[in-house]
PDB file of C-alpha atoms in Angstrom:
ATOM      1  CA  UNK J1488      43.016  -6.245 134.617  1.00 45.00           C
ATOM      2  CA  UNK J1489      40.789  -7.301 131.458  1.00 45.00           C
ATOM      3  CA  UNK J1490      38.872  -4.743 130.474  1.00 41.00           C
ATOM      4  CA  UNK J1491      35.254  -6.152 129.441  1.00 43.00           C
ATOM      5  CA  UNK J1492      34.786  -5.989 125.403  1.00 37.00           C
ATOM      6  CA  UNK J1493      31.650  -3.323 125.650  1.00 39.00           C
ATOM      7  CA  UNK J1494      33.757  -0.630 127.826  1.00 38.00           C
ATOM      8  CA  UNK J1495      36.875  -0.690 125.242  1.00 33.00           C
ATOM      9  CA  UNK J1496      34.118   0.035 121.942  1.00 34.00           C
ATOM     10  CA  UNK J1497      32.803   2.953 124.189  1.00 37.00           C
ATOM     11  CA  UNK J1498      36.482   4.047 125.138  1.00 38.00           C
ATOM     12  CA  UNK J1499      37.262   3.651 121.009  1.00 36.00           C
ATOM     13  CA  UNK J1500      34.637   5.962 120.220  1.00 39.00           C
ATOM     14  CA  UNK J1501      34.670   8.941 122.892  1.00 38.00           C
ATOM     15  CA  UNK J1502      38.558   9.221 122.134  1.00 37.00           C
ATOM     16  CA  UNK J1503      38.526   8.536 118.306  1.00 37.00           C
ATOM     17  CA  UNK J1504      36.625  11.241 117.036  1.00 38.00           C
ATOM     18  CA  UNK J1505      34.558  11.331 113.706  1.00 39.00           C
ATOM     19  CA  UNK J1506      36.246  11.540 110.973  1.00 35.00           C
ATOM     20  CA  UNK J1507      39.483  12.563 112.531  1.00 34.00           C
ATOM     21  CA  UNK J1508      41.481  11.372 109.924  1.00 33.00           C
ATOM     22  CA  UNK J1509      43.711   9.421 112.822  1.00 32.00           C
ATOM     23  CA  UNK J1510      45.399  12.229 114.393  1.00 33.00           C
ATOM     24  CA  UNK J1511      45.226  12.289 117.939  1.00 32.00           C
ATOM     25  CA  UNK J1512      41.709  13.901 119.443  1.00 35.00           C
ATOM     26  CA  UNK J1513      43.906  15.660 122.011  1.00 37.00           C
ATOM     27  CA  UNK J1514      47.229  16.555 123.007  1.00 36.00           C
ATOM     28  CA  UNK J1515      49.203  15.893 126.195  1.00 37.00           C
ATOM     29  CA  UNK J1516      47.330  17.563 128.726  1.00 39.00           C
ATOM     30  CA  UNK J1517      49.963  19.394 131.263  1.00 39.00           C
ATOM     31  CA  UNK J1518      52.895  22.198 130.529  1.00 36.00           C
ATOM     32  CA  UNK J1519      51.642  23.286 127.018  1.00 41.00           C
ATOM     33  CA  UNK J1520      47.955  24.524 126.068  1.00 46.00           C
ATOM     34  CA  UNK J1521      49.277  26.419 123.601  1.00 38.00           C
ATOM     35  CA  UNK J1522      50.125  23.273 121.508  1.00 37.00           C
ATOM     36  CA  UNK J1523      47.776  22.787 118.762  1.00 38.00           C
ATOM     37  CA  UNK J1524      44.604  20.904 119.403  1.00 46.00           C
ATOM     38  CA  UNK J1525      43.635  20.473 115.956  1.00 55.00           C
ATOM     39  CA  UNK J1526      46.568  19.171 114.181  1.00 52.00           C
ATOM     40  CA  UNK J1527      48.179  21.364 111.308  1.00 48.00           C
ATOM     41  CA  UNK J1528      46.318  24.802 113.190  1.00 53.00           C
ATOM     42  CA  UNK J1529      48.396  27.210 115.277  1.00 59.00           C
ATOM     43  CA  UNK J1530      46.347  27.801 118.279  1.00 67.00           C
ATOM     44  CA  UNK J1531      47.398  30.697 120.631  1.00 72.00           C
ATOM     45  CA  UNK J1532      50.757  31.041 122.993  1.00 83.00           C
ATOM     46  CA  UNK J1533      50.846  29.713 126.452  1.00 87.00           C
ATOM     47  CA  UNK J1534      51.201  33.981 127.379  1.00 89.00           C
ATOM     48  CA  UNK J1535      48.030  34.596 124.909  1.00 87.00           C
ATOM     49  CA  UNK J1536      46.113  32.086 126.371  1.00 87.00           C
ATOM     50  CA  UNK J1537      47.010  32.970 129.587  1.00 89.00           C
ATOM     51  CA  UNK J1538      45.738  36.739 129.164  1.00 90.00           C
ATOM     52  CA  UNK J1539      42.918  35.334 127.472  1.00 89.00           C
ATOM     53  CA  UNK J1540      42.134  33.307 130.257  1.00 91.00           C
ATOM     54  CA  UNK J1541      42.422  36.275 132.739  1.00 93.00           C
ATOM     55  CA  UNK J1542      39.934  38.078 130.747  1.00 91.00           C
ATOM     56  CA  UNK J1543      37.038  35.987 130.860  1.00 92.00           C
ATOM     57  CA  UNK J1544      34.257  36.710 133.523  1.00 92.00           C
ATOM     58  CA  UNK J1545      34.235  35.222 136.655  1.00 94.00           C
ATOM     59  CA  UNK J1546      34.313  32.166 137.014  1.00 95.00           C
ATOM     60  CA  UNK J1547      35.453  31.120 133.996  1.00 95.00           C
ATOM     61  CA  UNK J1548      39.006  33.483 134.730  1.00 95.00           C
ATOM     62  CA  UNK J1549      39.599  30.939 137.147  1.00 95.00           C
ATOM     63  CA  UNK J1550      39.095  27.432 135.516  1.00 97.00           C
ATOM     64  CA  UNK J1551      41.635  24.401 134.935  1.00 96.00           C
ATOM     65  CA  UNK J1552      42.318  24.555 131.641  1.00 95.00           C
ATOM     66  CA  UNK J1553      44.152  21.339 131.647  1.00 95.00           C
ATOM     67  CA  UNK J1554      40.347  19.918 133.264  1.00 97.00           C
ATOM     68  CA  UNK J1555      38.630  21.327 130.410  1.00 96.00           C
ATOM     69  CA  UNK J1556      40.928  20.102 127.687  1.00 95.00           C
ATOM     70  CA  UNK J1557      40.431  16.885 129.554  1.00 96.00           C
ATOM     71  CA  UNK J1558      36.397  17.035 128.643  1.00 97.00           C
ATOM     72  CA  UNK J1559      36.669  18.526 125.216  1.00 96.00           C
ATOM     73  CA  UNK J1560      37.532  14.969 124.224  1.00 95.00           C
ATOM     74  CA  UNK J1561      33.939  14.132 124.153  1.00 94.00           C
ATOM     75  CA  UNK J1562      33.442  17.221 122.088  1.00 94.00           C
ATOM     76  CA  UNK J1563      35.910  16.379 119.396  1.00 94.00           C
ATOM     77  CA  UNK J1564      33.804  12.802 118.921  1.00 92.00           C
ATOM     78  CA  UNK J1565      31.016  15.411 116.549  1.00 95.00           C
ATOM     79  CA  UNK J1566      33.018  18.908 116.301  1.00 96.00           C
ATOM     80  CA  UNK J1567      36.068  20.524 115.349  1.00 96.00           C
ATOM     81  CA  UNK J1568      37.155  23.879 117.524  1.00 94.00           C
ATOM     82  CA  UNK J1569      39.380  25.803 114.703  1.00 92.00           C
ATOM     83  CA  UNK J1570      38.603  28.618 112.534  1.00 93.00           C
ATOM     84  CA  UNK J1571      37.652  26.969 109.179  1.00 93.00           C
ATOM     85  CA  UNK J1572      37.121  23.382 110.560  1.00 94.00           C
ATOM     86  CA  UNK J1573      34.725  21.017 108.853  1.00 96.00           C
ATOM     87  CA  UNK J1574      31.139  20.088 110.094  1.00 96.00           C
ATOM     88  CA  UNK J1575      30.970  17.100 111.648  1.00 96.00           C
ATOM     89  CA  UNK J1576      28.181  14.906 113.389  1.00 95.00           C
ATOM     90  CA  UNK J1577      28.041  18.369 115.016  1.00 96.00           C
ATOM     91  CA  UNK J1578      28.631  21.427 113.777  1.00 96.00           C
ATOM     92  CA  UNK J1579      32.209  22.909 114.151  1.00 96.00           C
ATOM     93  CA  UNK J1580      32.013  25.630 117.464  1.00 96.00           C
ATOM     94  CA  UNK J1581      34.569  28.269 115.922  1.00 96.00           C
ATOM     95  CA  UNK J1582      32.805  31.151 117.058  1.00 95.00           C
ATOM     96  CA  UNK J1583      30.239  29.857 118.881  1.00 96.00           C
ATOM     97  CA  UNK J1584      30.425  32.143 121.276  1.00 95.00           C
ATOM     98  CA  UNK J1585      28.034  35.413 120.541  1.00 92.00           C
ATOM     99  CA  UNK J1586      26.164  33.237 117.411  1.00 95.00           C
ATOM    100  CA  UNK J1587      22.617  32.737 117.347  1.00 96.00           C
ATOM    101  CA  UNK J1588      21.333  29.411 117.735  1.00 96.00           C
ATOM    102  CA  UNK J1589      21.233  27.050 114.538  1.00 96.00           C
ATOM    103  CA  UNK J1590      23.164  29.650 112.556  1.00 95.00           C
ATOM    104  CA  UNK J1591      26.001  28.254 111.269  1.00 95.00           C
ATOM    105  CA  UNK J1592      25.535  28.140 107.763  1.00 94.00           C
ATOM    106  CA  UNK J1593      25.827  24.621 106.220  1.00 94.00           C
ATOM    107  CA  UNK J1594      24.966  22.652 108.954  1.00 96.00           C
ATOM    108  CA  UNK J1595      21.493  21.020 109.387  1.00 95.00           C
ATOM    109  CA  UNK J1596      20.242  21.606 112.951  1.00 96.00           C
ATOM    110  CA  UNK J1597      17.404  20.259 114.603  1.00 95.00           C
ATOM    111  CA  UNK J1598      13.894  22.370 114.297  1.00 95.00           C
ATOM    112  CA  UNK J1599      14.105  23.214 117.952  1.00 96.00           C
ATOM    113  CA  UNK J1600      17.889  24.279 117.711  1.00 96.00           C
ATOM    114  CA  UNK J1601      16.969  26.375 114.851  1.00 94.00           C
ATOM    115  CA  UNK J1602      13.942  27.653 116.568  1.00 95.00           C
ATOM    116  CA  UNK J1603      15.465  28.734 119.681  1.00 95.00           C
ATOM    117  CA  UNK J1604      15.876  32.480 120.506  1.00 91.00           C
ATOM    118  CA  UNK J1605      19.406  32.981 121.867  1.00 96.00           C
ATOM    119  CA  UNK J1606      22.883  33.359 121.222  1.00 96.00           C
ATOM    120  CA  UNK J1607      25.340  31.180 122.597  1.00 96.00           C
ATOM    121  CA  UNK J1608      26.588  32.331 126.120  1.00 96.00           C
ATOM    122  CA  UNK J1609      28.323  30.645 129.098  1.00 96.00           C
ATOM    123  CA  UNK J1610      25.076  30.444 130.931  1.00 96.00           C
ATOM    124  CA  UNK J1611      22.978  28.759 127.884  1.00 97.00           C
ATOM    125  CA  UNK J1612      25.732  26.494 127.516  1.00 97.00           C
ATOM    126  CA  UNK J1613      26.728  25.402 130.650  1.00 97.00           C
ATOM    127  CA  UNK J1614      22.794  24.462 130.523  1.00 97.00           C
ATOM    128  CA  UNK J1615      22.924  22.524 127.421  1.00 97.00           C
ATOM    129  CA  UNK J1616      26.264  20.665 128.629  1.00 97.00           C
ATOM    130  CA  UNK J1617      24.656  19.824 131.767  1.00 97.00           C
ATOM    131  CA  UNK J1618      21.980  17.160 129.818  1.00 96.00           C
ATOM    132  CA  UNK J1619      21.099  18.503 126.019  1.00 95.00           C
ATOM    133  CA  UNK J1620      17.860  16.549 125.972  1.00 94.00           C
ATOM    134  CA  UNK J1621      16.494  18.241 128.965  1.00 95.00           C
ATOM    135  CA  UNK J1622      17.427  21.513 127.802  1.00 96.00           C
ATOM    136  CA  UNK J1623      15.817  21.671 124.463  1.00 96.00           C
ATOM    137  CA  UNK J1624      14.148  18.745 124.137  1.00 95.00           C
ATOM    138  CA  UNK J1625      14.242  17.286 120.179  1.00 93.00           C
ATOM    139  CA  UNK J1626      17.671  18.181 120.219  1.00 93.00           C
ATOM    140  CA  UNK J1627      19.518  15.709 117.400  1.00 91.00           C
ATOM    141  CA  UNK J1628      22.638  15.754 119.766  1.00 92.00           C
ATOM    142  CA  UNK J1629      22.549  12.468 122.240  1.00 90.00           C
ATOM    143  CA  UNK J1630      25.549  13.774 124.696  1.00 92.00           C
ATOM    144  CA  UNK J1631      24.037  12.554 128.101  1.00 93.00           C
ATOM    145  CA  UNK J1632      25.500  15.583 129.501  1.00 95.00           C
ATOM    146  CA  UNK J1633      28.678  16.897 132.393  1.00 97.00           C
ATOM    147  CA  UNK J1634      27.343  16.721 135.798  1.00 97.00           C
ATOM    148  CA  UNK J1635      29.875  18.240 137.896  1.00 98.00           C
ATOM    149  CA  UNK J1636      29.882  22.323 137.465  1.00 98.00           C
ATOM    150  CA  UNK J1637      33.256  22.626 137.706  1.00 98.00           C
ATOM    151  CA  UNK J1638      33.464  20.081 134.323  1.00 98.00           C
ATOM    152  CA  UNK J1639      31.743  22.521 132.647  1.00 98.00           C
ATOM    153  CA  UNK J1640      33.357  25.176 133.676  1.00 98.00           C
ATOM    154  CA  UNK J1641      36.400  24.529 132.778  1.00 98.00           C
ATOM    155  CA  UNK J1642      35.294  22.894 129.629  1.00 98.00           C
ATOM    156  CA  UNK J1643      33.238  26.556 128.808  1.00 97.00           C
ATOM    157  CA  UNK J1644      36.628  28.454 129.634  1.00 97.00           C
ATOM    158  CA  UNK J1645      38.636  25.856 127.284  1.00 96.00           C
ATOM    159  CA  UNK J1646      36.430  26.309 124.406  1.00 96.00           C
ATOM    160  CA  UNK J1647      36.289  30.193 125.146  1.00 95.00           C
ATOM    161  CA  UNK J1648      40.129  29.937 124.839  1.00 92.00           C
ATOM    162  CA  UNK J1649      40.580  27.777 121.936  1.00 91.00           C
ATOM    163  CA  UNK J1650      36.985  28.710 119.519  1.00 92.00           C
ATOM    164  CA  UNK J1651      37.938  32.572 118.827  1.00 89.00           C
ATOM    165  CA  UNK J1652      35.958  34.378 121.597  1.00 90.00           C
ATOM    166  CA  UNK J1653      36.555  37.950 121.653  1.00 85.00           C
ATOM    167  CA  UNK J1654      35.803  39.259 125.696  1.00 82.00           C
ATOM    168  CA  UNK J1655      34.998  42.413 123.933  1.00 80.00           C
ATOM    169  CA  UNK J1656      31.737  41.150 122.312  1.00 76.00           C
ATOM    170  CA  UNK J1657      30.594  39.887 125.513  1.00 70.00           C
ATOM    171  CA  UNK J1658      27.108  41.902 126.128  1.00 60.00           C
ATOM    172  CA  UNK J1659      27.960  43.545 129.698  1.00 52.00           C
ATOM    173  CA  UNK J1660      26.585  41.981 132.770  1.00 49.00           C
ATOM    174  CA  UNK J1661      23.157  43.296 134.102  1.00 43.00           C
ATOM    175  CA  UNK J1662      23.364  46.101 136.463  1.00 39.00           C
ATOM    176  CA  UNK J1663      22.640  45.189 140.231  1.00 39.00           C
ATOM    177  CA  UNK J1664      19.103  46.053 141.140  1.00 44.00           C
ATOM    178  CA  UNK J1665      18.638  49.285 143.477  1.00 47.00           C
ATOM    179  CA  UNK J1666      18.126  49.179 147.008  1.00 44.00           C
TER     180      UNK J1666
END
């Protein structure tokens, strides 16, 4: 089957990643999600990731990694995951988790990114996956957004996994209310 002209520019551009300097955007998804994602950057074991994975709040313990490696490919179009990575269209999401909004130094964020009053959580960004525009709208970023849940779930528990987030400076979950 011919694939029409338009379809193979958009294919070209969700899988080529800016300024990726022609390495693949991702590795074989399957056996190994220890293997590097960025190339030339130790990521951690399949047994750390593993524990890691096990550690994360419900329902995030339970996501398909291999699902959510699978979606970072649109990520890796503006951003970089590792410790150290450059800036790209986007900014690089080492250590997003826990970081305020618009705070990573160097990077020049849109007034209402910058403006906004949280740090980055599941919940705000399974939010901001889900459409960006509608979120905050004036958002810079024109990702149209995941619509299946479990998409972003498993893309939430992949970049938990592979951007540095540390369980332990997750701020405890809200006590249930008294009967």
């Amino acid at each position: 089957m011919r694939v029409p002209f338009p379809a193979v520019l958009i294919a070209a551009a969700l899988l080529t990643g800016c300024g990726d300097k022609g390495e693949p955007v991702m590795p074989e998804v399957g056996a190994n999600l220890a293997a590097p994602v960025d190339a030339g950057v130790v990521q951690p074991s399949a047994e750390e990731t593993a524990k890691l994975l096990a550690s994360l709040p419900a329902p995030y313990n339970t996501a398909n990694l291999a699902n959510g490696q699978r979606q970072s490919a649109l990520c890796r179009a503006c951003h970089t995951f590792t410790e150290g990575g450059p800036d790209l269209t986007g900014p690089n999401l080492h250590g997003v988790f826990q970081r305020k909004s618009g705070a990573k130094p160097g990077f020049a964020y849109s007034e209402v990114i910058k403006n906004a009053a949280f740090a980055w959580d599941a919940e705000h960004l399974d939010q901001w996956l889900a459409n960006p525009q509608t979120y905050m709208p004036g958002t810079k970023m024109t990702f149209l957004g995941l619509k299946k849940p479990e998409d972003r779930r498993d893309l939430i528990a992949f970049l938990k996994v592979q951007t540095g987030y540390d369980p332990s400076k997750e701020a405890p979950a809200a006590a249930p209310a008294a009967k």
